[in-house]
Amino acid sequence: MGRTIGIDLGTTNSCIAFSDGGLPAVIQSKSGSRVMPSVVAFSAKGERLVGLVARRQAITNPRNTVNSIKRLMGRRYAEVANHVNDVSYEIVENSNGDAAVRIMDRVYTPPEISAIILQQLKHTAEEFLGEEVTDAVITVPAYFNEVQRQATKAAGKIAGFKVRRVLNEPTAAALAFIEPEGRKKLVVYDFGGGTFDVSVLQVISGVFEVKATLGDTSLGGDDLDTKLVQWIMSEFKSETGIDLSADNIAPQRVREAAERAKCELSMTQETDINLPFIATGESGPVHLEITITRKLFEELAGELIQKTIPLCREAVEDAGMKIDELDHVVLVGGSTRIPLVQKLVEEFFGMKPAQSVNPDEVVALGAAIESSVLSGQRKDLVLIDVTPLTLGVETLGGVLAPIIQRNSPIPTRNSRIFTTASDNQSVVGVHVVQGEREVIDGNRSLGTFELRGIAAAKRGEPRIEVVFEIDASGILNVSAKDTTTGQEQSIKVNPSGGLSSSEIERLRREARANADADKIRIKFVSLRNEADEVIYRASRTLKIAREELDKASWEELDGEVKKLKILREGEDSLALEKAIDEVRQLNGSVSKLVEVFESDEDNAASEFLDSITKVDTGENHPE
Ligand code: AMP
């Protein structure tokens, strides 16, 4: 087994950490970044870009750049249909009704896109640690349902990880924030890019117990951006009569500028948005110039931010606590940097939120601590998590029969006895559902299976035991058994958000192949850059030496350079490497003959190379 890392797979940014002797530390990329944008893009050539490079090219390639994929994880298309216009890429409904993404005629499931992010994080971790990373603890919002957890686990598997645990983000934050000794009650208020979560925890001598958790998987910083975008576009329209939403590129530019403005308004009272050449009007190019004040932003976003407070109240009540019993409020997620968020939280809880933790890193650090617990490095901590939503089965008339109540500590197991609805019924269908509604509609269907071979009997006589079992990662296993015949059937509920295990395996192979293809591509990029340098040097020699050199040598070098130029455009790396060597050697001997000075050339060559467009290797560069 290789190393285990902790991964905060965020909606907007992801962060990874490892544990050394039980102490967690953030893993930095080669360029020193501590977080990586959770963005994946596909270039026209079908190359994959991940992280900062993907985010940087979003404006010019909006249709093929996927951000906030976490919002689609394990979701039905119908659940996200209202948000399809919030993103520039195409969200589609796949054959089983789940939300997916179409890029250049290929449909990707959300776990596949997330796996690309995870693969890049794995690569970064391996580079940083200098050893293979095989296992991971991946965090999810506490309010993620079963399908969303399974989808996250599937993404990890596709990326080549053994997912040791799917951990709730607030629990991870508490692990990183609180010293295990003593007795504490705390609230973790987590407001990120795509989701809001609030959890109430109690820590008693190293035992972390989540008492209650609540949230909204469709409320995050992205929604605040949308409010700003809508306002900017409507202002622009009323001033110029131009509707920017119809344009291909403008909405993405406005969204980026709105997000930047929102972040600036956390520090200043007022900020300007300037987007030159945003549209073309009747009399030529039109620019967008607008000033946004913090007051205006608070008016636009206040209602959404306010929505988090009743959830806090409910979570504290669910935990059976009173607000004045709480010792700490920990803020997690980028959106907690917004002054109005901090003000509302402070007013509601009657205390200043803790400032000692970095809201972008605390979850990954907690996940790394959990990895050290799982590997036995730390023995002073125990986690007791809860299941966020009620789980049960559908009974006659479309009514939910709960088997595991929400906020039950996990791992947990519970069973209920059901029976048949008609005489001699030999088959029963078990429909597993998660949610808080008493009727099935409005809850999330997790899967169905049939129990066959029920012994012939009058209706109401057979005793069918349905068992629900949730493991420490919150993954549900359901089984049904006819207690008379012993006949049994079970399912791991909707494994992986619509992906079968053979599909996961296929995607995992593809992902590995893609990683190999990326390596080949990177090698090619450096060979092409090398070829450019050699061609430059040789062309210079050819120019300077035209008079001095004998015709045969000149033509030989010229011929080799021409050959190299052709190979540079091709795909044969071996031939390209050979041709580079040949030209380099030939040029070396010719240069000596005609005394072309290498040192001069070095400067000229690097100037020349700086002026040409380098092919991006997909590496993350510093901001
Ligand atoms: P996370 O999902 O925790 O990475 O949070 C990302 C969200 O936080 C995005 O919506 C960001 O725009 C938002 N965010 C990050 N920094 C700030 C800031 N200084 N002020 C307001 N929002 C921020």
Short mmCIF file of N, CA and C in Angstrom, two decimals, residues 142-146 213-215 311 314 318 386-392 398-408 433-445:
data_model
loop_
_atom_site.label_atom_id
_atom_site.label_comp_id
_atom_site.label_asym_id
_atom_site.label_seq_id
_atom_site.Cartn_x
_atom_site.Cartn_y
_atom_site.Cartn_z
N ALA A 142 -21.77 17.50 4.27
CA ALA A 142 -22.48 16.60 5.18
C ALA A 142 -23.87 16.27 4.64
N TYR A 143 -24.40 17.20 3.86
CA TYR A 143 -25.77 17.02 3.41
C TYR A 143 -25.86 16.18 2.13
N PHE A 144 -24.74 15.72 1.62
CA PHE A 144 -24.77 14.86 0.42
C PHE A 144 -25.59 13.61 0.73
N ASN A 145 -26.47 13.25 -0.20
CA ASN A 145 -27.23 12.01 0.01
C ASN A 145 -26.39 10.82 -0.44
N GLU A 146 -26.99 9.66 -0.29
CA GLU A 146 -26.34 8.40 -0.60
C GLU A 146 -25.75 8.37 -2.02
N THR A 213 -26.72 17.56 11.45
CA THR A 213 -26.17 18.22 10.28
C THR A 213 -27.30 18.56 9.32
N LEU A 214 -27.19 19.70 8.71
CA LEU A 214 -28.22 20.18 7.79
C LEU A 214 -27.54 20.97 6.69
N GLY A 215 -28.24 21.18 5.61
CA GLY A 215 -27.61 21.99 4.59
C GLY A 215 -28.46 22.14 3.37
N LEU A 311 -31.36 27.41 8.88
CA LEU A 311 -30.76 26.06 8.88
C LEU A 311 -29.85 25.89 10.10
N GLU A 314 -32.14 25.26 13.09
CA GLU A 314 -32.69 23.90 13.06
C GLU A 314 -31.64 22.87 13.46
N ASP A 318 -31.92 20.28 16.38
CA ASP A 318 -31.80 18.84 16.11
C ASP A 318 -30.77 18.18 17.02
N VAL A 386 -23.01 11.15 11.47
CA VAL A 386 -24.43 10.81 11.40
C VAL A 386 -24.86 10.75 9.93
N THR A 387 -25.96 10.04 9.70
CA THR A 387 -26.51 10.04 8.35
C THR A 387 -27.40 11.27 8.22
N PRO A 388 -27.24 12.03 7.13
CA PRO A 388 -27.89 13.34 7.09
C PRO A 388 -29.39 13.29 6.79
N LEU A 389 -29.85 12.21 6.13
CA LEU A 389 -31.25 12.17 5.71
C LEU A 389 -31.86 10.82 6.07
N THR A 390 -33.17 10.83 6.28
CA THR A 390 -33.88 9.59 6.62
C THR A 390 -33.86 8.62 5.44
N LEU A 391 -33.70 7.34 5.76
CA LEU A 391 -33.68 6.29 4.73
C LEU A 391 -34.80 5.30 5.01
N GLY A 392 -35.46 4.87 3.95
CA GLY A 392 -36.54 3.91 4.16
C GLY A 392 -36.95 3.27 2.85
N GLY A 398 -47.49 4.69 -1.96
CA GLY A 398 -46.41 5.67 -2.13
C GLY A 398 -46.02 6.38 -0.85
N VAL A 399 -46.06 5.65 0.25
CA VAL A 399 -45.70 6.26 1.54
C VAL A 399 -44.32 5.74 1.97
N LEU A 400 -43.53 6.64 2.55
CA LEU A 400 -42.19 6.25 2.99
C LEU A 400 -42.25 5.59 4.37
N ALA A 401 -41.70 4.37 4.45
CA ALA A 401 -41.58 3.73 5.76
C ALA A 401 -40.13 3.88 6.20
N PRO A 402 -39.85 4.77 7.16
CA PRO A 402 -38.46 5.03 7.54
C PRO A 402 -37.83 3.81 8.21
N ILE A 403 -36.58 3.55 7.89
CA ILE A 403 -35.86 2.46 8.58
C ILE A 403 -34.70 3.04 9.38
N ILE A 404 -34.00 4.02 8.78
CA ILE A 404 -32.96 4.72 9.56
C ILE A 404 -33.31 6.22 9.56
N GLN A 405 -33.46 6.77 10.75
CA GLN A 405 -33.84 8.18 10.87
C GLN A 405 -32.64 9.08 10.62
N ARG A 406 -32.93 10.29 10.14
CA ARG A 406 -31.82 11.22 9.90
C ARG A 406 -31.12 11.52 11.23
N ASN A 407 -29.83 11.89 11.11
CA ASN A 407 -28.99 12.17 12.27
C ASN A 407 -28.74 10.95 13.16
N SER A 408 -28.92 9.73 12.59
CA SER A 408 -28.52 8.53 13.35
C SER A 408 -27.02 8.38 13.26
N VAL A 433 -35.52 4.62 -0.64
CA VAL A 433 -35.72 6.06 -0.82
C VAL A 433 -35.03 6.82 0.32
N GLN A 434 -34.57 8.03 -0.02
CA GLN A 434 -33.94 8.86 1.02
C GLN A 434 -34.55 10.25 1.00
N GLY A 435 -34.90 10.75 2.15
CA GLY A 435 -35.46 12.10 2.22
C GLY A 435 -36.38 12.27 3.40
N GLU A 436 -36.86 13.48 3.55
CA GLU A 436 -37.64 13.81 4.74
C GLU A 436 -39.14 13.87 4.50
N ARG A 437 -39.57 13.67 3.25
CA ARG A 437 -41.00 13.74 2.96
C ARG A 437 -41.67 12.41 3.29
N GLU A 438 -42.91 12.48 3.80
CA GLU A 438 -43.58 11.23 4.13
C GLU A 438 -44.06 10.49 2.89
N VAL A 439 -44.36 11.27 1.84
CA VAL A 439 -44.73 10.62 0.58
C VAL A 439 -43.47 10.47 -0.26
N ILE A 440 -43.50 9.48 -1.14
CA ILE A 440 -42.28 9.16 -1.89
C ILE A 440 -41.86 10.30 -2.81
N ASP A 441 -42.84 10.91 -3.49
CA ASP A 441 -42.51 12.00 -4.43
C ASP A 441 -41.82 13.10 -3.64
N GLY A 442 -40.77 13.61 -4.18
CA GLY A 442 -40.06 14.67 -3.47
C GLY A 442 -38.86 14.12 -2.72
N ASN A 443 -38.81 12.82 -2.49
CA ASN A 443 -37.61 12.22 -1.92
C ASN A 443 -36.74 11.68 -3.05
N ARG A 444 -35.51 11.30 -2.70
CA ARG A 444 -34.60 10.80 -3.73
C ARG A 444 -34.68 9.28 -3.78
N SER A 445 -35.01 8.78 -4.98
CA SER A 445 -35.06 7.33 -5.15
C SER A 445 -33.62 6.82 -5.27
#
